[in-house]
Tab-separated table of C-alpha atoms in Angstrom:
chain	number	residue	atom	x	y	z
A	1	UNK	CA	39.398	-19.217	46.956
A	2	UNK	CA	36.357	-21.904	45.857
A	3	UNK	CA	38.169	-22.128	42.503
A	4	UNK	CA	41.313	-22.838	44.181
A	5	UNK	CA	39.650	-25.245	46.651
A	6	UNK	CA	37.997	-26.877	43.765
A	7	UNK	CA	41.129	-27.785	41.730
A	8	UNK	CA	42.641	-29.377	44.452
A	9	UNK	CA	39.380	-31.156	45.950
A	10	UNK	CA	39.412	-32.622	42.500
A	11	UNK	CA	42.845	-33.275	41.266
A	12	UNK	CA	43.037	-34.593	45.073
A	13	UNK	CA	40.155	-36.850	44.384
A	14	UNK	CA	41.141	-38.302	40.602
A	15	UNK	CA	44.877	-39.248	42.148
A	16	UNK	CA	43.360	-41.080	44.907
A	17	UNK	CA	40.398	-43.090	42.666
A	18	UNK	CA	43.828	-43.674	40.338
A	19	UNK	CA	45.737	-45.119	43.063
A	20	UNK	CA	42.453	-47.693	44.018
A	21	UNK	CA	42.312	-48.103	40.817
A	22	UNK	CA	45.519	-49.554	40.335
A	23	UNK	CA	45.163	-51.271	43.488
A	24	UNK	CA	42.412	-53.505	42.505
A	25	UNK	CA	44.393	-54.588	39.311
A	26	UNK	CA	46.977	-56.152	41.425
A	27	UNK	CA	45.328	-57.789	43.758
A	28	UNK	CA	42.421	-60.587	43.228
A	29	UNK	CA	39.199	-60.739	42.650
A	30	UNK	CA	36.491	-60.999	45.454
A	31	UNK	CA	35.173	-64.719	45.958
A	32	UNK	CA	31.111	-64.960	44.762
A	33	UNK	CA	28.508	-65.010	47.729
A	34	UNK	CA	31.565	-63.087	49.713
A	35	UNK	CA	31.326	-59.477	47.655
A	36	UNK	CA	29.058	-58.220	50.555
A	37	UNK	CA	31.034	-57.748	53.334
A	38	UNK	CA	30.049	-60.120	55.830
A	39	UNK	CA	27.871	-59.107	58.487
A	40	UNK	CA	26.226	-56.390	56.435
A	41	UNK	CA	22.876	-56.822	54.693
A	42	UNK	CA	22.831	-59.059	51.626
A	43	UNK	CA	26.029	-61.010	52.636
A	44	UNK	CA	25.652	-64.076	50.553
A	45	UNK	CA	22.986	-62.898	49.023
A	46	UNK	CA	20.213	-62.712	52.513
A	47	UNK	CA	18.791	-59.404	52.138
A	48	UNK	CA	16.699	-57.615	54.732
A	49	UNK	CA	12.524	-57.824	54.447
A	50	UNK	CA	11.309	-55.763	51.424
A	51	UNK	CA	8.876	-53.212	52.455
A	52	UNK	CA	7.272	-51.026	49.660
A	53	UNK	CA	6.885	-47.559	50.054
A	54	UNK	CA	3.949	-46.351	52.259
A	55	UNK	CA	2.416	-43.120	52.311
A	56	UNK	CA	4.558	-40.168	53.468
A	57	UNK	CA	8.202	-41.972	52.825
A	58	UNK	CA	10.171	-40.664	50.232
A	59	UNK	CA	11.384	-42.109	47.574
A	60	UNK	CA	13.075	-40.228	44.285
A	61	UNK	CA	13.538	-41.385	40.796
A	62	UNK	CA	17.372	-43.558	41.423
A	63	UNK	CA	16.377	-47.177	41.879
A	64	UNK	CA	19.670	-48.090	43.703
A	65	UNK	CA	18.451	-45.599	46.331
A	66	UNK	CA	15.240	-46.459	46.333
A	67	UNK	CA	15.850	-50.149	46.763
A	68	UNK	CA	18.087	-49.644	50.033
A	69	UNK	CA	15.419	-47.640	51.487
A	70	UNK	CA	12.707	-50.530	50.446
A	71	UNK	CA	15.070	-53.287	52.367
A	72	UNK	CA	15.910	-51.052	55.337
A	73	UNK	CA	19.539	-50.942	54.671
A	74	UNK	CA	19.075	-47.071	54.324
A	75	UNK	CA	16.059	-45.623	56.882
A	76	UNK	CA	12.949	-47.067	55.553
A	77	UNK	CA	11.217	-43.561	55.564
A	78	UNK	CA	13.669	-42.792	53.265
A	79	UNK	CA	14.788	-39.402	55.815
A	80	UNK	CA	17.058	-37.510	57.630
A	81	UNK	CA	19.735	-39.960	56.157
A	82	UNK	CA	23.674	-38.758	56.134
A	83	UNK	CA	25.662	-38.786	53.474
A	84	UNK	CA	28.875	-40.641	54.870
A	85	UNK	CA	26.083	-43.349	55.556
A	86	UNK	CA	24.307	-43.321	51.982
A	87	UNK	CA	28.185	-43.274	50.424
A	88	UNK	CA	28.741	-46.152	53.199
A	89	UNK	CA	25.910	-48.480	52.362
A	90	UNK	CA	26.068	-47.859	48.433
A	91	UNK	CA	29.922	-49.199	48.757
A	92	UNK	CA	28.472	-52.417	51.120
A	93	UNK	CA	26.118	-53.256	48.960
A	94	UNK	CA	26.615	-52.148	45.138
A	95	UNK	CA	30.947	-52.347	45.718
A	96	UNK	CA	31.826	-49.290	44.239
A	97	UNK	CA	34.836	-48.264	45.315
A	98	UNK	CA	35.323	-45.678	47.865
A	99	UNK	CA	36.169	-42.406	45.621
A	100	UNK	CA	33.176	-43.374	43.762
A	101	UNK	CA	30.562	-43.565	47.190
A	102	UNK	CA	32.434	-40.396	48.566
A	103	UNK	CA	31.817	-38.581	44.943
A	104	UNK	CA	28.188	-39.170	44.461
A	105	UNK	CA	26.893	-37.908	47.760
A	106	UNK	CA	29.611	-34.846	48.226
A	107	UNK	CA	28.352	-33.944	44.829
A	108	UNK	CA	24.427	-34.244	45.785
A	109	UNK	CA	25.251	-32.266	49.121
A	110	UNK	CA	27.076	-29.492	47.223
A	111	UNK	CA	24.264	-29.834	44.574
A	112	UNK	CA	21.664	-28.965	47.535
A	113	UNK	CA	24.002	-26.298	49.438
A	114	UNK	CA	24.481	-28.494	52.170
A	115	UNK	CA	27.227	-29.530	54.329
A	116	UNK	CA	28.326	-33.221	53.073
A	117	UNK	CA	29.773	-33.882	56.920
A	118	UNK	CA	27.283	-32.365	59.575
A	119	UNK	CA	23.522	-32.109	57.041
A	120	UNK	CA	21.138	-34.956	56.007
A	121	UNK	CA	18.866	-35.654	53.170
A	122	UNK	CA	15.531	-36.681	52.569
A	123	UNK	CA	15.866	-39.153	49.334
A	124	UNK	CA	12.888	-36.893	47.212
A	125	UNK	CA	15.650	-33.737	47.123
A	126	UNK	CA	17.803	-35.490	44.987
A	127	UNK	CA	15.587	-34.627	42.341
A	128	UNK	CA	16.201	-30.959	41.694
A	129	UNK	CA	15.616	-30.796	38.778
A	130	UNK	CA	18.731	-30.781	36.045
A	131	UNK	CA	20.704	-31.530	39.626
A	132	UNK	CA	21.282	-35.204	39.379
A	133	UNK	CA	17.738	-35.968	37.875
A	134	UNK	CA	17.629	-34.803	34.398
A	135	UNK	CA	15.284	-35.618	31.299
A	136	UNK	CA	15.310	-38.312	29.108
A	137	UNK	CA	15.879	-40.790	31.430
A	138	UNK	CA	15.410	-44.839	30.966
A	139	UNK	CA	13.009	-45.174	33.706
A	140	UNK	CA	11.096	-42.209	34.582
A	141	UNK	CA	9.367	-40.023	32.659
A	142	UNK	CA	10.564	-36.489	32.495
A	143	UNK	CA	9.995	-34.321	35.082
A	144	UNK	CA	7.666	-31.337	33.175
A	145	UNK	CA	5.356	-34.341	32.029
A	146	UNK	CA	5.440	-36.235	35.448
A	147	UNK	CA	6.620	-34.126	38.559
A	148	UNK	CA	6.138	-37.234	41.191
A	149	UNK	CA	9.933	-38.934	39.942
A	150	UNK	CA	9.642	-41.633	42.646
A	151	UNK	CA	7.834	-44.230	41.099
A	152	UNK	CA	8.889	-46.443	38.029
A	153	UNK	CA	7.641	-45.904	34.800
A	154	UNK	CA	6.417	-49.356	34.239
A	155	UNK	CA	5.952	-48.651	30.045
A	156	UNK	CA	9.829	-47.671	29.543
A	157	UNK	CA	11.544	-50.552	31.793
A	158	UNK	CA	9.492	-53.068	29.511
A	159	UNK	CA	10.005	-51.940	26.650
A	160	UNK	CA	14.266	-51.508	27.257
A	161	UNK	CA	14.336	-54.649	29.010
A	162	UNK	CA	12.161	-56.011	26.344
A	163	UNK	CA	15.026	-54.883	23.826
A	164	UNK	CA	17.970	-56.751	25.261
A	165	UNK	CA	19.556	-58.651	22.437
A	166	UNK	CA	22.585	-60.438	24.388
A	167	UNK	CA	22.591	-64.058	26.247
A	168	UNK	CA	24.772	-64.800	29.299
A	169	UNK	CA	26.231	-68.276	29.710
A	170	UNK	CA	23.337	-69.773	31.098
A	171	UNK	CA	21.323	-68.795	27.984
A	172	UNK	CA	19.327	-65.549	30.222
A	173	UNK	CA	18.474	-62.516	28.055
A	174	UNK	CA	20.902	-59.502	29.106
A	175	UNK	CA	20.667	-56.039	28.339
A	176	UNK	CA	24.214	-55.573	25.992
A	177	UNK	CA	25.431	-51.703	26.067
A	178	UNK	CA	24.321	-51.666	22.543
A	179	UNK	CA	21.206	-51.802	23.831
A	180	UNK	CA	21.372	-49.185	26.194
A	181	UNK	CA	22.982	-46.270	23.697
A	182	UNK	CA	20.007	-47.285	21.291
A	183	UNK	CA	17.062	-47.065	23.990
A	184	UNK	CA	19.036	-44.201	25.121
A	185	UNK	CA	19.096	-42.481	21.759
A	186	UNK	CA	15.146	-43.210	21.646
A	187	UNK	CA	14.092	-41.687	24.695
A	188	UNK	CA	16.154	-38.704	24.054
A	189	UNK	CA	14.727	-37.833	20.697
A	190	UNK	CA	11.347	-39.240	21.807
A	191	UNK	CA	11.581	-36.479	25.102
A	192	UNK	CA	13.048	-33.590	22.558
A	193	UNK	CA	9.460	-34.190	20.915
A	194	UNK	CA	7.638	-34.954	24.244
A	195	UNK	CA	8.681	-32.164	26.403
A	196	UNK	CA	8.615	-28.379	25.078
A	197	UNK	CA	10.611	-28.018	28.534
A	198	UNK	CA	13.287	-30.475	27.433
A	199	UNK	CA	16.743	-30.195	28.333
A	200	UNK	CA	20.040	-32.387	28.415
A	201	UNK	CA	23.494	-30.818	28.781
A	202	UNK	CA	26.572	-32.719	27.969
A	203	UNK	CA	26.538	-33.240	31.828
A	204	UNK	CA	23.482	-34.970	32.286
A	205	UNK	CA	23.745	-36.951	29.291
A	206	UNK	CA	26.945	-38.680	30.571
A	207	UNK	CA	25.096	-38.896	33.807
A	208	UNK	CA	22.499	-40.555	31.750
A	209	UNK	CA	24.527	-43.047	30.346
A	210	UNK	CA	26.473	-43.509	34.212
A	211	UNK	CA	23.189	-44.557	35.576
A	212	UNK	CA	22.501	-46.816	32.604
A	213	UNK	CA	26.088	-48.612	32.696
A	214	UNK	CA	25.056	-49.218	36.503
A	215	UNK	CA	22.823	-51.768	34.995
A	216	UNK	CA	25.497	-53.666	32.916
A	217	UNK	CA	28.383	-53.394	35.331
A	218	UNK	CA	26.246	-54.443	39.083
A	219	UNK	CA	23.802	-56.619	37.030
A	220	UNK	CA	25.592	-58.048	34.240
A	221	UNK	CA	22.786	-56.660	32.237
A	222	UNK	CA	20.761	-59.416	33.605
A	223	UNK	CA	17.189	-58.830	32.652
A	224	UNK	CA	15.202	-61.205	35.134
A	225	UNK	CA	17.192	-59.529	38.088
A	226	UNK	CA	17.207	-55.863	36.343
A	227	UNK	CA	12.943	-56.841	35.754
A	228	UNK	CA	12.772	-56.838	39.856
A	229	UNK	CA	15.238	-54.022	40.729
A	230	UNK	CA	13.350	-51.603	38.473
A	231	UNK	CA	10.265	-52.408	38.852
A	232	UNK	CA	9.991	-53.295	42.207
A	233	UNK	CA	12.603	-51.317	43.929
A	234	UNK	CA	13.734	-54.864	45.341
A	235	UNK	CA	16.748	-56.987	45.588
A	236	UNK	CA	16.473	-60.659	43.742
A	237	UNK	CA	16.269	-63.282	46.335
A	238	UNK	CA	20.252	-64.601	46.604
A	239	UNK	CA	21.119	-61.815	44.298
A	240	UNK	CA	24.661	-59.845	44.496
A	241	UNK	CA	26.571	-57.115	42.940
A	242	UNK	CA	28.273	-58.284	40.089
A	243	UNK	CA	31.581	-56.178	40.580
A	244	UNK	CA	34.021	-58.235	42.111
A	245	UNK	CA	36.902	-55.359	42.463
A	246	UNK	CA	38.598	-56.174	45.699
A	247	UNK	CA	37.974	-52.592	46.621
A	248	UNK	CA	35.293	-51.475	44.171
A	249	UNK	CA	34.318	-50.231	41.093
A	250	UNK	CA	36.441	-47.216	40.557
A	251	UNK	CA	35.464	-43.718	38.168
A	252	UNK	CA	38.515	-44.867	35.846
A	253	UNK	CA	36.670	-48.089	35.611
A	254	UNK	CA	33.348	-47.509	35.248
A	255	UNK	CA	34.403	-44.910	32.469
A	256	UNK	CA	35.016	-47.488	30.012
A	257	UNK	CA	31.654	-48.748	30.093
A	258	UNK	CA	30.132	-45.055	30.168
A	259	UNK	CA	31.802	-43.812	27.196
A	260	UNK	CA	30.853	-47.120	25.355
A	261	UNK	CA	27.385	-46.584	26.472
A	262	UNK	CA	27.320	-42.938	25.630
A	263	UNK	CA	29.654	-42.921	21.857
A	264	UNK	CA	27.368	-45.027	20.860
A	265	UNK	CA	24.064	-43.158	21.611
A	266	UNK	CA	23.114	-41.941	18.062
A	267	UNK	CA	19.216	-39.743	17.703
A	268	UNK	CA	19.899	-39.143	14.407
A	269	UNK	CA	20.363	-43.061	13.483
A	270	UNK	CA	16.796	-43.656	15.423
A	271	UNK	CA	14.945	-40.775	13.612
A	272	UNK	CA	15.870	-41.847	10.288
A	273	UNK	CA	14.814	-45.479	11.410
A	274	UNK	CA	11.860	-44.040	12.923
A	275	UNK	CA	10.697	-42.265	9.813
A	276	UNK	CA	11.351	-45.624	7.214
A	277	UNK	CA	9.080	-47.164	9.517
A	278	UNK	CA	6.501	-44.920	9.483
């Protein structure tokens, strides 16, 4: 009966994130400074007081999380939280679409063998290990070599934001997703070496290369904006998602950009690179 319940739940799910998505390419656009709905935090780019992290909150290792804890747009404690109100806020805030901010969550509550409409979550259990949080990430160190995943890993973030080789129209340094499938390729083979515990299904490498992709599609690859969000856990002063999808960024969407990211995510390229060098 789960497998049965499965198939549908999920051919139920793709037919409705098809239907948005063909929804949002017929209608237009949303207007800049009016993504945000209004009357929820960051409308027109006003975001609530950044708080860091104190003592005893929890944080895990997904910035976008992390970040609407830090602003109080999710409970600053980073507790008890629901997940119809984490899917809620990440659709406010972020505009993905709603498939995508019912996915995510139903996923992590299914992930933790809890009940995705009555149970809560503190934001440190989404890192199970090999759950959502996996190795080889672009901003935390692995897991086996650093077991606290909450805080940034200040030496990756420079160095991948340091490697962005596009320019927007204004002549700011962006992160192109070139750039992401080669840092990606680099910390994978870098962790294979790294970590004797080191493991990355073809699951967690296109979640990999999801929560990459997040960078290029909400940020335009931006580095000055991506420097604060990673970093800091913080929202840019007047910043604002940069998908503009009347109602969100959709799974068929956001695929394009994933697959681009992850196709072109070669270790083998990087090794032999690695070893001329050397």
């Amino acid at each position: 009966m789960f497998i049965l319940y499965k198939v549908v739940h999920d051919l139920a799910f793709f037919t409705w994130d098809a239907g948005v998505t063909v929804v949002n390419l017929l209608t237009p656009s949303k207007d800049e400074g009016h993504i945000v709905p209004e009357g929820h935090p960051g409308f027109g780019g006003t975001w609530p007081e950044y708080i860091p992290p104190k003592e005893g909150d929890s944080r895990c290792s997904c910035p976008a999380l992390n970040a609407l804890a830090n602003h109080g747009i999710l409970p600053r404690d980073g507790k008890n939280i629901q997940f119809k109100e984490m899917g809620r806020v990440i659709r406010t805030t972020y505009n993905f679409s709603a498939t995508f901010c019912y996915f995510v969550p139903h996923y992590a509550a299914e992930m933790l063998g809890k009940d995705y409409g009555k149970d809560t979550i503190d934001l440190q259990e989404i890192d199970l290990h090999n759950g959502i949080e996996h190795d080889a990430s672009l901003v935390r160190e692995d897991a086996a070599l650093s077991p606290d995943q909450s805080k940034p890993h200040v030496k990756y973030i420079t160095e991948l934001l340091a490697s962005a080789s596009g320019k927007d129209e204004n002549g700011n340094a962006v992160l192109t997703a070139q750039d992401l499938s080669k840092f990606s390729a680099k910390r994978r083979a870098d962790a294979r070496e790294l970590n004797k515990d080191f493991t990355l299904d073809f699951f967690h490498k296109v979640f990999g290369s999801t929560n990459a992709s997040t960078m290029l599609v909400a940020f335009g690859g931006r580095v000055k904006d991506l420097e604060t969000w990673l970093l800091e856990e913080r929202f840019p002063d007047g910043w604002e998602t940069k998908i503009k999808s009347r109602l969100g960024m959709t799974f068929a969407k956001f695929n394009t950009t994933i697959a681009k990211v992850e196709l072109g995510i070669d270790e083998k390229k990087y090794l032999e690179e690695k070893k001329k060098a050397t």
